[in-house]
Each structure stands twice: as structure tokens, then as C-alpha cells.
Amino acid sequence: MITGRPAVYEVLDDRFRTEKCGSGDEKLETLYEDCRWAEGPLYIPAWRQLIWSDIPNDRMLRWDEATGHVAVFRSPAGHSNGNTLDREGRLVTCEQGNRRVTRTEPDGSLTVLADRYQGKRLNSPNDSAVRSDGSIWFSDPDFGITSDYEGHRAESEIGANNVYRIDPASGEVRLVADGFGAPNGLVFSADERELYVSDTRKNQIRVFDVREDGTLSEGRVFAEGTKEGRFDNIRFDDAGHLWAAAMDDGVHCYAPDGTLLGRILVPNTVSNIRFGGAKRNRLFITANDTLYSLVMGVTAPPLLPGSVG
């Protein structure tokens, strides 16, 4: 079913048009609209399917690209939020309700990758990113413990909202960045020398230099959000534009210099975005109860060397 506004793109800088950011489908395609609050879209090439999280309903759903059919992937799902693939193509999930990061093995069993930092329970892991060395980096805001809506109400044992790194060899959980209101989406630059992190409460995107030993610089502000929307998750395309889910302000597109080039206009509150599809130029958008898609003139970055997902 095709729905959407007559104009789906808003051009704020000529580069949005000339660099093909504001080109492609002229309407949003509605793939599903029976969630409570949808997040965490992830396209899995081997399956030709998209999975995503319906957090308050405590389930993960999957959409089949060939048939358009939607079915339950996992329920209960630990009030899952963000999903990604590791370098072996295994599903890595941030479980807000269970306050942990897990990996789904080929036989369907779950391996807990992280649930504590220095002996204290995590708050509610939100989003993760995998680096080419196999390390897994994740944000840990308190969204899943502030109420029973997206998890289970509880006090924070750590007392702060941070970003952590899971060592691929030892499994050690290391604090890599703090000082956030609520860290949310995170993504590496193409050369992996920078890590971008959105902060929903401070409504900004920060960028950190990644050192050789896996530690981060102090960081700097890359972009400030608008009054109409707050930042959720973020993704790059292969030309270096940073795309940000901006809640009630649609999807933002930023140039490498931090200039807001334009927006994708979405009728619902945008939570998360993810590129996928056969050519990696289909943008999947979760917004309120709905999963949308938009085939675009831009393409996702190449997969990490040796990656299968």
C-alpha cells in the first residue's frame, strides 16, 4: 500500500538535491502499522527480511521482502530495542527489559554478551554498533527503567547513562564515553576513526575520535537538534551524509561538515532508520506504530571487510 504526503522531501540546502539525497520514491510505502512503539529495524540480506522491535508489546517482528508478509520473530523478546549483525552474521540485540545485550546463535539460543558493568546491572541497552575488530559498542540510557511501558521500572545501579565497548576476546565491558543526558543511536564513520552518538535528552549528536587502543577522545558536538524533534538513531550513506531519526521533525540529512541539508517528511514520530534491500538503497523507517520504507537515490556504505550481514 502506498501512502504519504505529496512532497516527501524538504530541501534546505542545494546539496540535498545535487547529491541525490532528496531523490527516489516520491511517497512513503507503508509496510506494517499495528505496533505500539516500533524501533530497531535491521535488514538481513541472507533472509531478504527486515526484523524490528515492537517494544511495549515485547515482541520482535519480521517483514519478508519477497512476499510482504509480516510475522512474529520472537515473543517475549526482553522488550528489545536496537538490532545489528556481528561480523559472522549473528543477530545482536539490545534488550531493554532484560537490561542486557545478547547474541542469537545459529541454533536459536541466546548468549549474553553484557549485562553488567563493574558488577552493577546495566540500565537498558538501546543501540549497538560492531567495529571491524569484532568489538561491540552500545549505548545504555535509562529509557527501559523509568517506567513499565518499555521495560521494567527500577532504580539505576550505575547512576549514569553511558556508552560501553565489549572486548571481542575477553568479553570485558569497558566504559568509553559518559556525560550524556541519554545516549541513543551510535554509528562509526566509514574509516572507523570516528564514533557518532546521538543524545536524545540534550538533543545533539556528538562525535568522538577513536584511538588505536579502542578508547575515545573527549568528543565534540556535530549537530544540534531542532525545536520540533529530538534525535534518536543515526546512519551513514556511502557519500558520508549522516541521516538522523528526529522524532516529530522527520528524518534529517547532514553533510559531513554538519550542515542540515534537508529532511524526509514523515507523518508519524520517527524513532529509527536503517538502510537495506537488495541494493542497500531502501530506507526503512519505524515511526510510532508504523514501518515505512523509501527507495532512495543514496546507498548505504559497503559492508565491513569480511562481514556477511
PDB file of N, CA, C and O in Angstrom, residues 66-96:
ATOM      1  N   ALA A  66      10.115 -10.634  -0.201  1.00  0.00           N
ATOM      2  CA  ALA A  66       9.566 -11.291  -1.384  1.00  0.00           C
ATOM      3  C   ALA A  66       8.043 -11.330  -1.367  1.00  0.00           C
ATOM      4  O   ALA A  66       7.392 -11.178  -2.401  1.00  0.00           O
ATOM      5  N   THR A  67       7.458 -11.514  -0.179  1.00  0.00           N
ATOM      6  CA  THR A  67       6.007 -11.697  -0.086  1.00  0.00           C
ATOM      7  C   THR A  67       5.280 -10.525   0.563  1.00  0.00           C
ATOM      8  O   THR A  67       4.063 -10.395   0.429  1.00  0.00           O
ATOM      9  N   GLY A  68       6.006  -9.700   1.315  1.00  0.00           N
ATOM     10  CA  GLY A  68       5.370  -8.625   2.063  1.00  0.00           C
ATOM     11  C   GLY A  68       4.716  -9.105   3.340  1.00  0.00           C
ATOM     12  O   GLY A  68       4.092  -8.317   4.059  1.00  0.00           O
ATOM     13  N   HIS A  69       4.874 -10.383   3.653  1.00  0.00           N
ATOM     14  CA  HIS A  69       4.229 -10.951   4.835  1.00  0.00           C
ATOM     15  C   HIS A  69       4.952 -10.529   6.102  1.00  0.00           C
ATOM     16  O   HIS A  69       6.180 -10.467   6.142  1.00  0.00           O
ATOM     17  N   VAL A  70       4.192 -10.255   7.166  1.00  0.00           N
ATOM     18  CA  VAL A  70       4.746  -9.906   8.469  1.00  0.00           C
ATOM     19  C   VAL A  70       4.351 -10.975   9.476  1.00  0.00           C
ATOM     20  O   VAL A  70       3.192 -11.403   9.523  1.00  0.00           O
ATOM     21  N   ALA A  71       5.326 -11.414  10.275  1.00  0.00           N
ATOM     22  CA  ALA A  71       5.078 -12.431  11.286  1.00  0.00           C
ATOM     23  C   ALA A  71       5.891 -12.098  12.531  1.00  0.00           C
ATOM     24  O   ALA A  71       6.810 -11.272  12.501  1.00  0.00           O
ATOM     25  N   VAL A  72       5.564 -12.750  13.622  1.00  0.00           N
ATOM     26  CA  VAL A  72       6.325 -12.577  14.862  1.00  0.00           C
ATOM     27  C   VAL A  72       7.635 -13.347  14.750  1.00  0.00           C
ATOM     28  O   VAL A  72       7.647 -14.531  14.406  1.00  0.00           O
ATOM     29  N   PHE A  73       8.726 -12.667  15.040  1.00  0.00           N
ATOM     30  CA  PHE A  73      10.044 -13.298  15.034  1.00  0.00           C
ATOM     31  C   PHE A  73      10.384 -13.870  16.409  1.00  0.00           C
ATOM     32  O   PHE A  73      10.887 -14.982  16.525  1.00  0.00           O
ATOM     33  N   ARG A  74      10.084 -13.098  17.463  1.00  0.00           N
ATOM     34  CA  ARG A  74      10.373 -13.566  18.827  1.00  0.00           C
ATOM     35  C   ARG A  74       9.431 -12.892  19.805  1.00  0.00           C
ATOM     36  O   ARG A  74       9.207 -11.682  19.724  1.00  0.00           O
ATOM     37  N   SER A  75       8.859 -13.669  20.695  1.00  0.00           N
ATOM     38  CA  SER A  75       7.991 -13.130  21.734  1.00  0.00           C
ATOM     39  C   SER A  75       7.921 -14.144  22.884  1.00  0.00           C
ATOM     40  O   SER A  75       7.605 -15.310  22.632  1.00  0.00           O
ATOM     41  N   PRO A  76       8.203 -13.733  24.106  1.00  0.00           N
ATOM     42  CA  PRO A  76       8.676 -12.407  24.522  1.00  0.00           C
ATOM     43  C   PRO A  76      10.086 -12.144  24.007  1.00  0.00           C
ATOM     44  O   PRO A  76      10.807 -13.078  23.629  1.00  0.00           O
ATOM     45  N   ALA A  77      10.483 -10.884  24.028  1.00  0.00           N
ATOM     46  CA  ALA A  77      11.759 -10.502  23.438  1.00  0.00           C
ATOM     47  C   ALA A  77      12.591  -9.621  24.366  1.00  0.00           C
ATOM     48  O   ALA A  77      13.500  -8.935  23.904  1.00  0.00           O
ATOM     49  N   GLY A  78      12.258  -9.624  25.656  1.00  0.00           N
ATOM     50  CA  GLY A  78      13.024  -8.804  26.595  1.00  0.00           C
ATOM     51  C   GLY A  78      12.854  -7.322  26.370  1.00  0.00           C
ATOM     52  O   GLY A  78      13.745  -6.543  26.684  1.00  0.00           O
ATOM     53  N   HIS A  79      11.695  -6.923  25.803  1.00  0.00           N
ATOM     54  CA  HIS A  79      11.475  -5.524  25.430  1.00  0.00           C
ATOM     55  C   HIS A  79      12.664  -5.020  24.612  1.00  0.00           C
ATOM     56  O   HIS A  79      13.290  -3.999  24.921  1.00  0.00           O
ATOM     57  N   SER A  80      12.978  -5.758  23.550  1.00  0.00           N
ATOM     58  CA  SER A  80      14.137  -5.448  22.711  1.00  0.00           C
ATOM     59  C   SER A  80      14.006  -4.078  22.072  1.00  0.00           C
ATOM     60  O   SER A  80      12.908  -3.587  21.819  1.00  0.00           O
ATOM     61  N   ASN A  81      15.177  -3.476  21.780  1.00  0.00           N
ATOM     62  CA  ASN A  81      15.223  -2.196  21.084  1.00  0.00           C
ATOM     63  C   ASN A  81      16.088  -2.362  19.842  1.00  0.00           C
ATOM     64  O   ASN A  81      15.654  -2.941  18.859  1.00  0.00           O
ATOM     65  N   GLY A  82      17.343  -1.895  19.859  1.00  0.00           N
ATOM     66  CA  GLY A  82      18.190  -1.922  18.682  1.00  0.00           C
ATOM     67  C   GLY A  82      18.702  -3.309  18.317  1.00  0.00           C
ATOM     68  O   GLY A  82      18.958  -4.139  19.184  1.00  0.00           O
ATOM     69  N   ASN A  83      18.867  -3.522  17.007  1.00  0.00           N
ATOM     70  CA  ASN A  83      19.378  -4.792  16.479  1.00  0.00           C
ATOM     71  C   ASN A  83      20.481  -4.515  15.463  1.00  0.00           C
ATOM     72  O   ASN A  83      20.418  -3.546  14.709  1.00  0.00           O
ATOM     73  N   THR A  84      21.476  -5.379  15.427  1.00  0.00           N
ATOM     74  CA  THR A  84      22.513  -5.304  14.415  1.00  0.00           C
ATOM     75  C   THR A  84      23.067  -6.698  14.174  1.00  0.00           C
ATOM     76  O   THR A  84      22.662  -7.660  14.833  1.00  0.00           O
ATOM     77  N   LEU A  85      24.003  -6.827  13.219  1.00  0.00           N
ATOM     78  CA  LEU A  85      24.658  -8.096  12.939  1.00  0.00           C
ATOM     79  C   LEU A  85      26.129  -7.994  13.295  1.00  0.00           C
ATOM     80  O   LEU A  85      26.764  -6.971  13.041  1.00  0.00           O
ATOM     81  N   ASP A  86      26.684  -9.080  13.855  1.00  0.00           N
ATOM     82  CA  ASP A  86      28.119  -9.095  14.091  1.00  0.00           C
ATOM     83  C   ASP A  86      28.833  -9.538  12.815  1.00  0.00           C
ATOM     84  O   ASP A  86      28.209  -9.743  11.770  1.00  0.00           O
ATOM     85  N   ARG A  87      30.136  -9.711  12.871  1.00  0.00           N
ATOM     86  CA  ARG A  87      30.921  -9.996  11.676  1.00  0.00           C
ATOM     87  C   ARG A  87      30.676 -11.404  11.138  1.00  0.00           C
ATOM     88  O   ARG A  87      31.059 -11.707  10.007  1.00  0.00           O
ATOM     89  N   GLU A  88      30.025 -12.234  11.910  1.00  0.00           N
ATOM     90  CA  GLU A  88      29.677 -13.574  11.448  1.00  0.00           C
ATOM     91  C   GLU A  88      28.208 -13.685  11.061  1.00  0.00           C
ATOM     92  O   GLU A  88      27.705 -14.777  10.814  1.00  0.00           O
ATOM     93  N   GLY A  89      27.539 -12.552  11.010  1.00  0.00           N
ATOM     94  CA  GLY A  89      26.141 -12.543  10.592  1.00  0.00           C
ATOM     95  C   GLY A  89      25.167 -12.938  11.676  1.00  0.00           C
ATOM     96  O   GLY A  89      23.997 -13.208  11.388  1.00  0.00           O
ATOM     97  N   ARG A  90      25.606 -12.956  12.933  1.00  0.00           N
ATOM     98  CA  ARG A  90      24.720 -13.304  14.036  1.00  0.00           C
ATOM     99  C   ARG A  90      24.016 -12.054  14.568  1.00  0.00           C
ATOM    100  O   ARG A  90      24.594 -10.975  14.605  1.00  0.00           O
ATOM    101  N   LEU A  91      22.784 -12.223  14.969  1.00  0.00           N
ATOM    102  CA  LEU A  91      21.963 -11.122  15.444  1.00  0.00           C
ATOM    103  C   LEU A  91      22.404 -10.688  16.835  1.00  0.00           C
ATOM    104  O   LEU A  91      22.495 -11.501  17.761  1.00  0.00           O
ATOM    105  N   VAL A  92      22.675  -9.389  16.983  1.00  0.00           N
ATOM    106  CA  VAL A  92      22.985  -8.787  18.274  1.00  0.00           C
ATOM    107  C   VAL A  92      21.830  -7.862  18.641  1.00  0.00           C
ATOM    108  O   VAL A  92      21.451  -6.997  17.851  1.00  0.00           O
ATOM    109  N   THR A  93      21.259  -8.066  19.827  1.00  0.00           N
ATOM    110  CA  THR A  93      20.051  -7.340  20.233  1.00  0.00           C
ATOM    111  C   THR A  93      20.254  -6.663  21.580  1.00  0.00           C
ATOM    112  O   THR A  93      20.788  -7.260  22.515  1.00  0.00           O
ATOM    113  N   CYS A  94      19.824  -5.411  21.673  1.00  0.00           N
ATOM    114  CA  CYS A  94      19.789  -4.694  22.939  1.00  0.00           C
ATOM    115  C   CYS A  94      18.423  -4.930  23.575  1.00  0.00           C
ATOM    116  O   CYS A  94      17.401  -4.532  23.014  1.00  0.00           O
ATOM    117  N   GLU A  95      18.406  -5.586  24.718  1.00  0.00           N
ATOM    118  CA  GLU A  95      17.165  -5.926  25.410  1.00  0.00           C
ATOM    119  C   GLU A  95      16.957  -4.959  26.577  1.00  0.00           C
ATOM    120  O   GLU A  95      17.575  -5.097  27.624  1.00  0.00           O
ATOM    121  N   GLN A  96      16.077  -3.991  26.387  1.00  0.00           N
ATOM    122  CA  GLN A  96      15.823  -3.001  27.426  1.00  0.00           C
ATOM    123  C   GLN A  96      15.277  -3.643  28.690  1.00  0.00           C
ATOM    124  O   GLN A  96      15.718  -3.327  29.794  1.00  0.00           O
TER     125      GLN A  96
END
